[in-house]
Structures are given as structure tokens and as C-alpha cells.
Amino acid sequence: MESALSLKPIINVAAICGSLRKASFNHGLIRSAIDLSKQSVDGMAIEYIDISPLPMLNTDLEIDGKYPPAVEVFRQKILQSDCFLFASPEYNYSVTAPLKNAIDWASRPPNVWADKAAAIVSAGGGFGGGRSQYILRQSGVYLDLHFINKPEFFLNAFESPPKFDDEGNLIDAAAKERLRAVLLALKAFTLRLQSK
């Protein structure tokens, strides 16, 4: 029985948050996704990838075909992942500067995003961060990233009843179930792409 379980494919997911603030709602979505992957989504391992150490993109930092150490580590984690979960807050109708910076570093030759599945979740006011998702999807076209189309996940973090606690942890049961549906769709799409 143990050998049969060990043969199950594990999908390695790199989870990237566009907010650098630890108690941000979008960090809360990633923490919740990690918990869900351990409790109710078999065959999926999610690793949070911290993008705060990345320097701002500057090709002068590329010396003798090498990237700065923090960038090399980040690029290796992206390369070794099967798919991606982005938590993308919306700043000024767009993605955040740290997230765009991370995307750009990993797209430098060779592009390590290419031909992999991805999903986006977001939390915020009003439209729940939705506009940032459209911008990220647009970048994904050039990056050769394959985003799941459904289900979409936008969460208005300021509606009642509260969706997050004071530490930014997701506490809304319905939102958790929607997040689980995103993870299941990402897993299925990743396996489909890998089987081609």
C-alpha cells in the first residue's frame, strides 16, 4: 500500500505573492492554499517563493552570463516548479512593482516560465484585485505561461462578514472552498500539459 501511495505524482507549485507585506491579504491567500494542499488536495506541494530579495531588474547586473545570486536562486526555483500560483494585489489598476520585477528576472534568457500552467488569485477592495489579473494574463502571453481560465478568484477583502483575521489569515469558509477549486483546476491543467 505504501509503495502505491509513493507513486502518486506530486505537482510542485511555486507560489508567488505580489505584496511584500507579511500580513497582506494576498499572503493570506497563499498560506491558505498551502494549508489546503496539505489537507484536501492530494498530489500537490506548494512552496512560497519570497521575491523580496530580488534586486530591481538591471542588465548591468548580469556579468559573464550570470545573474546576481538572489536572482539565480529564484530562477532555479521557477525552473524546477511544475506550475505557479500567483497572488496578485492590484496597485493603480495593475500588478505590483515587486511582482513585475520577479516576472522580468525569470523571463531573461532562457525564459524559465515557459510552457507551464499558472493560476491567479487576488484579494483587495472593490473588484478584489481583478484588474491586476488581466495585466498578469497579458504578460503571460509573451512568457508562454498557460493560465487556467476557470474558476476565477477575486475576493473583496473588506466586505462583511470579515474574510481575514487581524494577521491576514483567510477565515471565510466559502472563499476557502473557492480557493480549493482553483488549486484542483491548476493541478488538472498541469497534468494535462505534462501529458502532451
XYZ file of N, CA, C and O in Angstrom:
784
model
N 0.831 -1.201 0.000
C 0.000 0.000 0.000
C 0.866 1.253 0.000
O 0.595 2.203 -0.699
N 1.930 1.276 0.807
C 2.802 2.448 0.873
C 3.477 2.724 -0.467
O 3.611 3.861 -0.872
N 3.873 1.656 -1.180
C 4.541 1.863 -2.458
C 3.595 2.463 -3.478
O 3.980 3.279 -4.296
N 2.299 2.075 -3.428
C 1.318 2.649 -4.355
C 1.140 4.134 -4.090
O 1.021 4.934 -5.016
N 1.127 4.516 -2.814
C 0.982 5.932 -2.477
C 2.198 6.734 -2.929
O 2.077 7.867 -3.374
N 3.381 6.153 -2.814
C 4.584 6.886 -3.172
C 4.707 7.115 -4.674
O 5.468 7.950 -5.111
N 3.935 6.344 -5.479
C 3.982 6.505 -6.935
C 3.072 7.621 -7.435
O 3.080 7.940 -8.612
N 2.236 8.155 -6.547
C 1.352 9.253 -6.955
C 2.180 10.445 -7.413
O 3.135 10.829 -6.741
N 1.813 11.041 -8.550
C 2.589 12.212 -8.990
C 2.363 13.395 -8.056
O 1.254 13.637 -7.600
N 3.438 14.084 -7.742
C 3.352 15.290 -6.931
C 3.570 16.483 -7.853
O 4.575 16.560 -8.558
N 2.631 17.395 -7.851
C 2.750 18.636 -8.606
C 3.443 19.651 -7.704
O 2.932 19.982 -6.635
N 4.598 20.137 -8.120
C 5.327 21.147 -7.349
C 4.922 22.537 -7.814
O 5.152 22.896 -8.971
N 4.319 23.278 -6.905
C 3.779 24.597 -7.218
C 4.641 25.679 -6.570
O 4.885 25.634 -5.363
N 5.078 26.641 -7.357
C 5.755 27.824 -6.811
C 4.689 28.893 -6.591
O 4.005 29.294 -7.542
N 4.529 29.327 -5.356
C 3.540 30.352 -5.020
C 4.249 31.688 -4.827
O 5.195 31.787 -4.047
N 3.789 32.686 -5.553
C 4.447 33.991 -5.566
C 3.425 35.067 -5.226
O 2.362 35.147 -5.844
N 3.764 35.894 -4.244
C 2.872 36.972 -3.831
C 3.420 38.312 -4.282
O 4.600 38.607 -4.086
N 2.566 39.115 -4.873
C 2.970 40.436 -5.342
C 3.113 41.469 -4.248
O 3.659 42.548 -4.476
N 2.640 41.158 -3.046
C 2.791 42.062 -1.909
C 3.957 41.602 -1.053
O 4.115 40.401 -0.811
N 4.762 42.523 -0.578
C 5.878 42.177 0.302
C 5.487 42.214 1.780
O 6.249 41.770 2.632
N 4.304 42.726 2.070
C 3.852 42.846 3.458
C 3.390 41.491 3.981
O 2.517 40.858 3.390
N 3.978 41.016 5.075
C 3.704 39.667 5.561
C 2.236 39.457 5.932
O 1.706 38.363 5.770
N 1.583 40.470 6.473
C 0.187 40.322 6.893
C -0.786 40.716 5.785
O -1.964 40.910 6.041
N -0.307 40.807 4.552
C -1.202 41.197 3.455
C -2.247 40.108 3.212
O -2.010 38.923 3.488
N -3.388 40.514 2.695
C -4.445 39.559 2.384
C -3.977 38.553 1.337
O -4.342 37.383 1.379
N -3.163 39.000 0.409
C -2.704 38.105 -0.648
C -1.723 37.061 -0.114
O -1.741 35.912 -0.554
N -0.903 37.445 0.858
C -0.087 36.440 1.555
C -0.999 35.448 2.263
O -0.713 34.241 2.309
N -2.088 35.955 2.821
C -3.063 35.081 3.481
C -3.654 34.058 2.530
O -3.887 32.901 2.910
N -3.885 34.451 1.288
C -4.400 33.508 0.293
C -3.386 32.397 0.034
O -3.755 31.219 -0.087
N -2.112 32.755 -0.044
C -1.086 31.731 -0.271
C -0.969 30.799 0.935
O -0.891 29.574 0.778
N -0.991 31.359 2.145
C -0.930 30.498 3.338
C -2.110 29.521 3.358
O -1.957 28.343 3.674
N -3.272 30.031 3.003
C -4.457 29.174 2.970
C -4.332 28.106 1.890
O -4.709 26.942 2.105
N -3.783 28.473 0.732
C -3.579 27.494 -0.346
C -2.618 26.392 0.100
O -2.842 25.205 -0.188
N -1.574 26.782 0.808
C -0.612 25.781 1.317
C -1.313 24.834 2.292
O -1.149 23.608 2.214
N -2.125 25.384 3.190
C -2.874 24.539 4.131
C -3.823 23.598 3.398
O -3.910 22.407 3.714
N -4.540 24.128 2.409
C -5.480 23.312 1.648
C -4.768 22.190 0.902
O -5.277 21.072 0.811
N -3.580 22.487 0.377
C -2.838 21.462 -0.369
C -2.434 20.308 0.537
O -2.308 19.173 0.085
N -2.250 20.588 1.822
C -1.879 19.539 2.777
C -3.100 18.762 3.270
O -2.995 17.591 3.621
N -4.268 19.428 3.279
C -5.451 18.817 3.880
C -6.392 18.170 2.868
O -6.964 17.119 3.143
N -6.579 18.803 1.706
C -7.665 18.332 0.842
C -7.367 18.359 -0.658
O -8.287 18.217 -1.455
N -6.109 18.538 -1.033
C -5.743 18.471 -2.455
C -4.552 17.526 -2.567
O -3.407 17.930 -2.383
N -4.847 16.264 -2.832
C -3.785 15.264 -2.915
C -2.867 15.533 -4.099
O -3.294 16.026 -5.143
N -1.588 15.182 -3.917
C -0.651 15.235 -5.026
C -0.183 16.614 -5.405
O 0.255 16.840 -6.532
N -0.251 17.559 -4.475
C 0.173 18.929 -4.757
C 0.986 19.451 -3.589
O 0.548 19.379 -2.439
N 2.189 19.953 -3.872
C 3.035 20.560 -2.848
C 3.299 22.007 -3.241
O 3.828 22.269 -4.323
N 2.906 22.934 -2.384
C 3.049 24.364 -2.682
C 4.175 24.945 -1.841
O 4.186 24.801 -0.613
N 5.100 25.630 -2.513
C 6.192 26.315 -1.816
C 6.075 27.813 -2.078
O 6.026 28.248 -3.228
N 6.044 28.571 -1.001
C 6.040 30.032 -1.137
C 7.439 30.494 -1.515
O 8.428 30.139 -0.870
N 7.540 31.294 -2.565
C 8.814 31.824 -3.034
C 8.854 33.320 -2.722
O 8.064 34.097 -3.267
N 9.767 33.706 -1.848
C 9.903 35.103 -1.434
C 10.622 35.897 -2.522
O 11.756 35.564 -2.892
N 9.977 36.934 -3.029
C 10.595 37.750 -4.087
C 11.248 39.021 -3.543
O 11.842 39.780 -4.302
N 11.179 39.233 -2.227
C 11.734 40.476 -1.663
C 13.248 40.610 -1.819
O 13.743 41.735 -1.905
N 14.038 39.510 -1.877
C 15.494 39.697 -2.040
C 15.921 40.096 -3.449
O 17.094 40.437 -3.655
N 15.023 40.042 -4.420
C 15.426 40.319 -5.799
C 15.769 41.792 -5.995
O 14.971 42.669 -5.635
N 16.911 42.090 -6.585
C 17.207 43.490 -6.915
C 16.307 43.942 -8.052
O 15.736 43.118 -8.775
N 16.173 45.236 -8.211
C 15.430 45.733 -9.368
C 16.167 45.321 -10.638
O 17.400 45.326 -10.680
N 15.390 44.944 -11.640
C 15.984 44.471 -12.884
C 16.921 45.522 -13.471
O 16.546 46.680 -13.656
N 18.145 45.089 -13.735
C 19.162 45.949 -14.336
C 20.135 45.010 -15.036
O 20.848 44.245 -14.374
N 20.160 45.040 -16.340
C 21.015 44.091 -17.072
C 22.499 44.341 -16.836
O 23.317 43.483 -17.156
N 22.858 45.488 -16.244
C 24.258 45.700 -15.850
C 24.680 44.704 -14.764
O 25.875 44.469 -14.560
N 23.697 44.128 -14.054
C 23.991 43.163 -13.000
C 24.272 41.765 -13.560
O 24.677 40.876 -12.817
N 24.022 41.589 -14.845
C 24.311 40.309 -15.497
C 25.770 40.338 -15.953
O 26.123 41.060 -16.878
N 26.603 39.557 -15.296
C 28.050 39.588 -15.564
C 28.517 38.207 -16.019
O 28.269 37.207 -15.335
N 29.156 38.173 -17.170
C 29.671 36.913 -17.745
C 28.581 35.854 -17.846
O 28.803 34.673 -17.539
N 27.395 36.294 -18.272
C 26.293 35.347 -18.446
C 25.663 34.864 -17.161
O 24.837 33.953 -17.164
N 26.028 35.479 -16.034
C 25.488 35.067 -14.735
C 24.620 36.177 -14.163
O 24.871 37.368 -14.379
N 23.631 35.751 -13.404
C 22.737 36.691 -12.734
C 23.176 36.865 -11.286
O 23.902 36.024 -10.747
N 22.721 37.930 -10.612
C 23.022 38.072 -9.179
C 22.563 36.835 -8.408
O 21.590 36.176 -8.811
N 23.242 36.481 -7.303
C 22.913 35.246 -6.565
C 21.436 35.089 -6.223
O 20.870 34.004 -6.398
N 20.783 36.147 -5.736
C 19.358 36.041 -5.376
C 18.505 35.729 -6.603
O 17.521 34.984 -6.516
N 18.894 36.286 -7.737
C 18.164 36.042 -8.980
C 18.382 34.605 -9.444
O 17.443 33.922 -9.870
N 19.610 34.108 -9.351
C 19.908 32.723 -9.738
C 19.081 31.743 -8.907
O 18.512 30.785 -9.440
N 19.012 31.969 -7.590
C 18.225 31.098 -6.710
C 16.760 31.129 -7.120
O 16.099 30.082 -7.229
N 16.234 32.331 -7.354
C 14.837 32.481 -7.752
C 14.563 31.767 -9.079
O 13.596 31.015 -9.206
N 15.417 31.981 -10.048
C 15.232 31.367 -11.365
C 15.267 29.834 -11.273
O 14.494 29.151 -11.943
N 16.113 29.289 -10.424
C 16.178 27.833 -10.258
C 14.881 27.295 -9.665
O 14.394 26.244 -10.070
N 14.320 28.019 -8.692
C 13.055 27.587 -8.095
C 11.935 27.614 -9.125
O 11.080 26.719 -9.151
N 11.924 28.621 -9.969
C 10.909 28.709 -11.026
C 11.104 27.569 -12.018
O 10.147 26.884 -12.406
N 12.341 27.339 -12.417
C 12.654 26.287 -13.381
C 12.248 24.910 -12.866
O 11.726 24.080 -13.621
N 12.434 24.659 -11.577
C 12.158 23.345 -11.005
C 10.686 23.128 -10.668
O 10.296 22.008 -10.328
N 9.878 24.160 -10.766
C 8.454 24.045 -10.442
C 7.670 23.529 -11.643
O 8.027 23.765 -12.790
N 6.578 22.828 -11.342
C 5.705 22.327 -12.399
C 4.686 23.367 -12.843
O 4.220 23.346 -13.977
N 4.313 24.251 -11.921
C 3.313 25.277 -12.229
C 3.401 26.375 -11.178
O 4.200 26.290 -10.246
N 2.553 27.385 -11.339
C 2.663 28.579 -10.497
C 1.308 29.031 -9.970
O 0.295 28.936 -10.664
N 1.323 29.537 -8.738
C 0.163 30.186 -8.144
C 0.575 31.611 -7.799
O 1.443 31.823 -6.948
N -0.022 32.572 -8.488
C 0.250 33.982 -8.228
C -0.856 34.554 -7.346
O -2.040 34.366 -7.625
N -0.468 35.266 -6.291
C -1.403 36.070 -5.513
C -1.072 37.514 -5.849
O -0.022 38.025 -5.465
N -1.955 38.137 -6.617
C -1.617 39.419 -7.227
C -2.516 40.549 -6.747
O -3.629 40.722 -7.255
N -2.045 41.336 -5.779
C -2.821 42.519 -5.402
C -2.822 43.537 -6.541
O -2.003 43.453 -7.449
N -3.754 44.444 -6.464
C -3.893 45.452 -7.517
C -3.410 46.807 -7.008
O -3.934 47.326 -6.028
N -2.391 47.338 -7.664
C -1.912 48.695 -7.371
C -2.123 49.541 -8.621
O -1.585 49.224 -9.677
N -2.904 50.596 -8.483
C -3.131 51.514 -9.598
C -3.578 50.802 -10.873
O -3.055 51.033 -11.961
N -4.551 49.881 -10.713
C -5.128 49.126 -11.834
C -4.142 48.156 -12.468
O -4.326 47.741 -13.612
N -3.069 47.793 -11.782
C -2.051 46.950 -12.402
C -1.424 46.011 -11.368
O -1.846 45.976 -10.214
N -0.415 45.257 -11.804
C 0.344 44.401 -10.895
C 1.311 45.270 -10.099
O 1.618 46.399 -10.484
N 1.820 44.713 -9.022
C 2.760 45.458 -8.183
C 4.147 45.470 -8.819
O 4.498 44.591 -9.615
N 4.948 46.458 -8.426
C 6.329 46.545 -8.926
C 7.151 45.308 -8.550
O 7.883 44.779 -9.397
N 7.068 44.789 -7.299
C 7.854 43.595 -6.974
C 7.487 42.382 -7.836
O 8.367 41.621 -8.248
N 6.199 42.215 -8.115
C 5.784 41.073 -8.929
C 6.269 41.221 -10.367
O 6.799 40.277 -10.961
N 6.124 42.412 -10.930
C 6.591 42.629 -12.302
C 8.103 42.424 -12.386
O 8.624 41.849 -13.357
N 8.817 42.867 -11.370
C 10.260 42.695 -11.319
C 10.636 41.207 -11.325
O 11.533 40.768 -12.060
N 9.933 40.417 -10.513
C 10.193 38.977 -10.453
C 9.892 38.310 -11.790
O 10.667 37.471 -12.273
N 8.783 38.694 -12.391
C 8.423 38.145 -13.699
C 9.511 38.450 -14.722
O 9.928 37.583 -15.491
N 9.999 39.683 -14.702
C 11.003 40.091 -15.687
C 12.334 39.377 -15.480
O 12.973 38.956 -16.449
N 12.756 39.196 -14.230
C 14.012 38.495 -13.978
C 13.940 37.047 -14.481
O 14.881 36.534 -15.089
N 12.833 36.388 -14.231
C 12.705 34.982 -14.648
C 12.475 34.835 -16.150
O 12.598 33.741 -16.684
N 12.169 35.935 -16.810
C 11.974 35.880 -18.265
C 13.259 36.137 -19.036
O 13.308 35.954 -20.255
N 14.316 36.567 -18.331
C 15.605 36.788 -19.011
C 16.101 35.463 -19.576
O 15.797 34.400 -19.026
N 16.860 35.478 -20.656
C 17.235 34.231 -21.328
C 18.027 33.283 -20.420
O 18.936 33.735 -19.730
N 17.636 32.002 -20.432
C 16.423 31.456 -21.044
C 15.202 31.707 -20.146
O 15.310 31.647 -18.919
N 14.059 31.961 -20.755
C 12.807 32.216 -20.054
C 12.400 30.960 -19.286
O 12.069 29.942 -19.891
N 12.425 31.014 -17.950
C 12.130 29.815 -17.154
C 10.640 29.659 -16.804
O 10.260 28.696 -16.140
N 9.803 30.597 -17.255
C 8.360 30.459 -17.075
C 7.735 29.552 -18.136
O 6.651 29.016 -17.937
N 8.382 29.391 -19.251
C 7.751 28.910 -20.480
C 7.093 27.540 -20.370
O 7.624 26.619 -19.746
N 5.915 27.479 -20.994
C 5.171 26.242 -21.224
C 4.728 25.550 -19.943
O 4.677 24.325 -19.868
N 4.398 26.348 -18.940
C 3.891 25.790 -17.685
C 2.535 26.411 -17.361
O 2.196 27.488 -17.829
N 1.787 25.706 -16.518
C 0.462 26.171 -16.102
C 0.577 27.163 -14.954
O 1.548 27.155 -14.202
N -0.429 28.014 -14.840
C -0.452 29.006 -13.764
C -1.893 29.350 -13.405
O -2.807 29.196 -14.219
N -2.056 29.819 -12.183
C -3.347 30.323 -11.714
C -3.098 31.618 -10.956
O -2.006 31.827 -10.421
N -4.114 32.469 -10.921
C -4.008 33.748 -10.211
C -5.163 33.866 -9.224
O -6.318 33.572 -9.563
N -4.843 34.311 -8.026
C -5.855 34.680 -7.036
C -5.522 36.084 -6.554
O -4.375 36.524 -6.629
N -6.533 36.793 -6.091
C -6.265 38.140 -5.586
C -7.335 38.560 -4.592
O -8.486 38.118 -4.674
N -6.920 39.405 -3.662
C -7.829 39.976 -2.674
C -7.543 41.457 -2.570
O -6.393 41.882 -2.656
N -8.573 42.234 -2.395
C -8.429 43.682 -2.260
C -9.797 44.317 -2.144
O -10.779 43.651 -1.839
N -9.853 45.598 -2.418
C -11.124 46.299 -2.361
C -11.842 46.268 -3.696
O -11.269 45.872 -4.711
N -13.108 46.688 -3.690
C -13.854 46.829 -4.935
C -13.911 45.576 -5.764
O -14.628 44.636 -5.474
N -13.098 45.550 -6.803
C -13.084 44.444 -7.754
C -12.236 43.271 -7.261
O -12.027 42.299 -7.982
N -11.712 43.354 -6.039
C -10.969 42.245 -5.458
C -9.631 41.976 -6.111
O -9.125 40.863 -6.075
N -9.033 43.008 -6.695
C -7.735 42.831 -7.342
C -7.820 42.329 -8.769
O -6.804 41.978 -9.369
N -9.018 42.289 -9.321
C -9.227 41.689 -10.634
C -8.469 42.333 -11.781
O -8.018 41.646 -12.694
N -8.303 43.644 -11.725
C -7.608 44.306 -12.853
C -6.151 43.852 -12.941
O -5.600 43.741 -14.027
N -5.534 43.583 -11.803
C -4.145 43.108 -11.827
C -4.061 41.755 -12.520
O -3.066 41.449 -13.192
N -5.098 40.953 -12.374
C -5.094 39.635 -13.009
C -5.082 39.755 -14.533
O -4.404 38.982 -15.211
N -5.823 40.727 -15.053
C -5.849 40.897 -16.512
C -4.482 41.324 -17.037
O -4.043 40.869 -18.094
N -3.800 42.184 -16.290
C -2.453 42.614 -16.694
C -1.484 41.434 -16.645
O -0.654 41.242 -17.544
N -1.584 40.624 -15.601
C -0.707 39.468 -15.463
C -0.957 38.451 -16.575
O -0.013 37.890 -17.142
N -2.211 38.250 -16.914
C -2.538 37.345 -18.022
C -1.934 37.854 -19.335
O -1.460 37.072 -20.163
N -1.958 39.159 -19.520
C -1.388 39.748 -20.739
C 0.117 39.473 -20.813
O 0.641 39.091 -21.864
N 0.813 39.635 -19.691
C 2.242 39.311 -19.661
C 2.467 37.834 -19.932
O 3.443 37.441 -20.580
N 1.559 37.007 -19.447
C 1.676 35.570 -19.625
C 1.689 35.135 -21.078
O 2.294 34.111 -21.416
N 1.051 35.901 -21.930
C 1.049 35.570 -23.362
C 2.481 35.571 -23.887
O 2.925 34.629 -24.542
N 3.213 36.619 -23.569
C 4.596 36.709 -24.036
C 5.486 35.675 -23.347
O 6.395 35.107 -23.952
N 5.207 35.411 -22.067
C 6.028 34.488 -21.286
C 5.768 33.028 -21.627
O 6.476 32.147 -21.153
N 4.736 32.758 -22.430
C 4.331 31.391 -22.767
C 3.841 30.647 -21.529
O 4.048 29.445 -21.374
N 3.194 31.392 -20.631
C 2.534 30.812 -19.463
C 1.100 30.480 -19.844
O 0.450 31.245 -20.558
N 0.600 29.360 -19.338
C -0.761 28.919 -19.672
C -1.636 29.037 -18.427
O -1.607 28.155 -17.556
N -2.396 30.128 -18.335
C -3.252 30.360 -17.170
C -4.544 29.575 -17.285
O -5.121 29.485 -18.368
N -4.984 29.013 -16.159
C -6.316 28.414 -16.144
C -7.327 29.545 -16.354
O -7.109 30.680 -15.917
N -8.411 29.243 -17.018
C -9.443 30.256 -17.259
C -10.515 30.265 -16.181
O -11.014 31.316 -15.808
N -10.858 29.099 -15.694
C -11.901 28.974 -14.691
C -11.436 27.968 -13.637
O -10.758 27.010 -13.981
N -11.820 28.127 -12.381
C -12.578 29.262 -11.861
C -11.690 30.477 -11.637
O -10.490 30.330 -11.406
N -12.288 31.643 -11.729
C -11.577 32.872 -11.384
C -11.724 33.099 -9.877
O -12.696 32.661 -9.273
N -10.753 33.781 -9.290
C -10.808 34.046 -7.855
C -10.445 35.501 -7.595
O -9.282 35.887 -7.678
N -11.476 36.312 -7.346
C -11.311 37.698 -6.897
C -12.044 37.776 -5.566
O -13.163 37.294 -5.456
N -11.439 38.385 -4.551
C -12.082 38.453 -3.248
C -12.057 39.876 -2.717
O -10.987 40.459 -2.541
N -13.250 40.435 -2.480
C -13.332 41.742 -1.835
C -13.062 41.525 -0.351
O -13.874 40.958 0.370
N -11.883 41.949 0.081
C -11.430 41.675 1.444
C -12.116 42.527 2.501
O -11.955 42.273 3.695
N -12.884 43.524 2.073
C -13.443 44.477 3.035
C -14.942 44.325 3.230
O -15.557 45.090 3.963
N -15.541 43.356 2.589
C -16.966 43.101 2.773
C -17.197 42.424 4.122
O -16.316 41.765 4.654
N -18.426 42.558 4.638
C -18.812 41.840 5.847
C -19.520 40.557 5.433
O -20.205 40.546 4.415
N -19.387 39.487 6.193
C -18.539 39.346 7.374
C -17.062 39.342 6.994
O -16.727 39.171 5.819
N -16.169 39.512 7.975
C -14.736 39.584 7.673
C -14.243 38.337 6.940
O -14.656 37.218 7.243
N -13.372 38.563 5.984
C -12.788 37.452 5.209
C -11.425 37.026 5.781
O -10.983 35.908 5.554
N -10.760 37.948 6.495
C -9.431 37.696 7.047
C -9.405 38.102 8.512
O -10.137 38.996 8.926
N -8.526 37.459 9.288
C -8.337 37.879 10.674
C -7.298 39.005 10.729
O -6.819 39.483 9.689
N -6.926 39.423 11.934
C -6.018 40.565 12.096
C -4.603 40.290 11.590
O -3.846 41.214 11.328
N -4.237 39.018 11.455
C -2.909 38.662 10.936
C -2.915 38.426 9.426
O -1.903 38.020 8.854
N -4.067 38.642 8.795
C -4.159 38.451 7.351
C -4.439 37.023 6.933
O -4.268 36.674 5.762
N -4.893 36.180 7.862
C -5.218 34.790 7.528
C -6.652 34.689 7.025
O -7.568 35.285 7.606
N -6.850 33.934 5.963
C -8.186 33.744 5.395
C -9.024 32.916 6.352
O -8.632 31.814 6.746
N -10.197 33.440 6.723
C -11.071 32.736 7.664
C -12.441 32.445 7.069
O -13.248 31.756 7.692
N -12.705 32.916 5.877
C -14.015 32.744 5.238
C -14.103 31.358 4.587
O -13.326 31.039 3.677
N -15.036 30.535 5.049
C -15.152 29.148 4.575
C -15.486 29.078 3.089
O -14.935 28.239 2.367
N -16.386 29.939 2.621
C -16.762 29.907 1.204
C -15.578 30.280 0.318
O -15.352 29.683 -0.740
N -14.793 31.268 0.752
C -13.610 31.671 -0.016
C -12.584 30.544 -0.042
O -11.927 30.309 -1.066
N -12.443 29.833 1.066
C -11.512 28.698 1.101
C -11.931 27.621 0.111
O -11.092 27.016 -0.558
N -13.228 27.387 0.005
C -13.707 26.373 -0.934
C -13.468 26.823 -2.378
O -13.097 26.014 -3.233
N -13.640 28.103 -2.640
C -13.343 28.633 -3.984
C -11.855 28.511 -4.290
O -11.458 28.195 -5.412
N -11.019 28.781 -3.286
C -9.576 28.659 -3.455
C -9.191 27.205 -3.727
O -8.343 26.917 -4.584
N -9.819 26.291 -3.046
C -9.570 24.865 -3.278
C -9.922 24.488 -4.718
O -9.191 23.717 -5.366
N -11.009 25.039 -5.234
C -11.411 24.756 -6.620
C -10.350 25.256 -7.606
O -10.080 24.605 -8.623
N -9.733 26.396 -7.306
C -8.649 26.914 -8.152
C -7.475 25.939 -8.146
O -6.897 25.625 -9.197
N -7.117 25.438 -6.968
C -5.993 24.512 -6.861
C -6.262 23.214 -7.620
O -5.379 22.683 -8.311
N -7.469 22.722 -7.533
C -7.814 21.497 -8.255
C -7.745 21.721 -9.767
O -7.266 20.858 -10.512
N -8.210 22.876 -10.219
C -8.147 23.191 -11.647
C -6.701 23.346 -12.109
O -6.330 22.893 -13.201
N -5.867 23.974 -11.273
C -4.451 24.133 -11.610
C -3.773 22.769 -11.695
O -2.989 22.516 -12.621
N -4.069 21.896 -10.751
C -3.485 20.548 -10.767
C -3.887 19.800 -12.038
O -3.035 19.211 -12.728
N -5.181 19.827 -12.364
C -5.664 19.114 -13.548
C -5.041 19.647 -14.823
O -4.635 18.880 -15.713
N -4.920 20.963 -14.934
C -4.356 21.575 -16.133
C -2.867 21.282 -16.248
O -2.350 21.022 -17.332
N -2.176 21.287 -15.121
C -0.746 20.967 -15.115
C -0.510 19.547 -15.611
O 0.359 19.294 -16.459
N -1.298 18.605 -15.093
C -1.159 17.207 -15.521
C -1.470 17.057 -17.002
O -0.827 16.286 -17.710
N -2.445 17.826 -17.466
C -2.811 17.756 -18.882
C -1.676 18.253 -19.763
O -1.333 17.647 -20.770
N -1.049 19.363 -19.368
C 0.068 19.894 -20.146
C 1.261 18.929 -20.117
O 1.955 18.764 -21.118
N 1.490 18.299 -18.978
C 2.631 17.388 -18.849
C 2.442 16.116 -19.652
O 3.420 15.456 -20.028
N 1.191 15.754 -19.923
C 0.922 14.503 -20.647
C 1.073 14.647 -22.155
O 1.035 13.674 -22.883
N 1.227 15.887 -22.640
C 1.324 16.114 -24.092
C 2.723 15.815 -24.601
O 3.699 15.953 -23.922
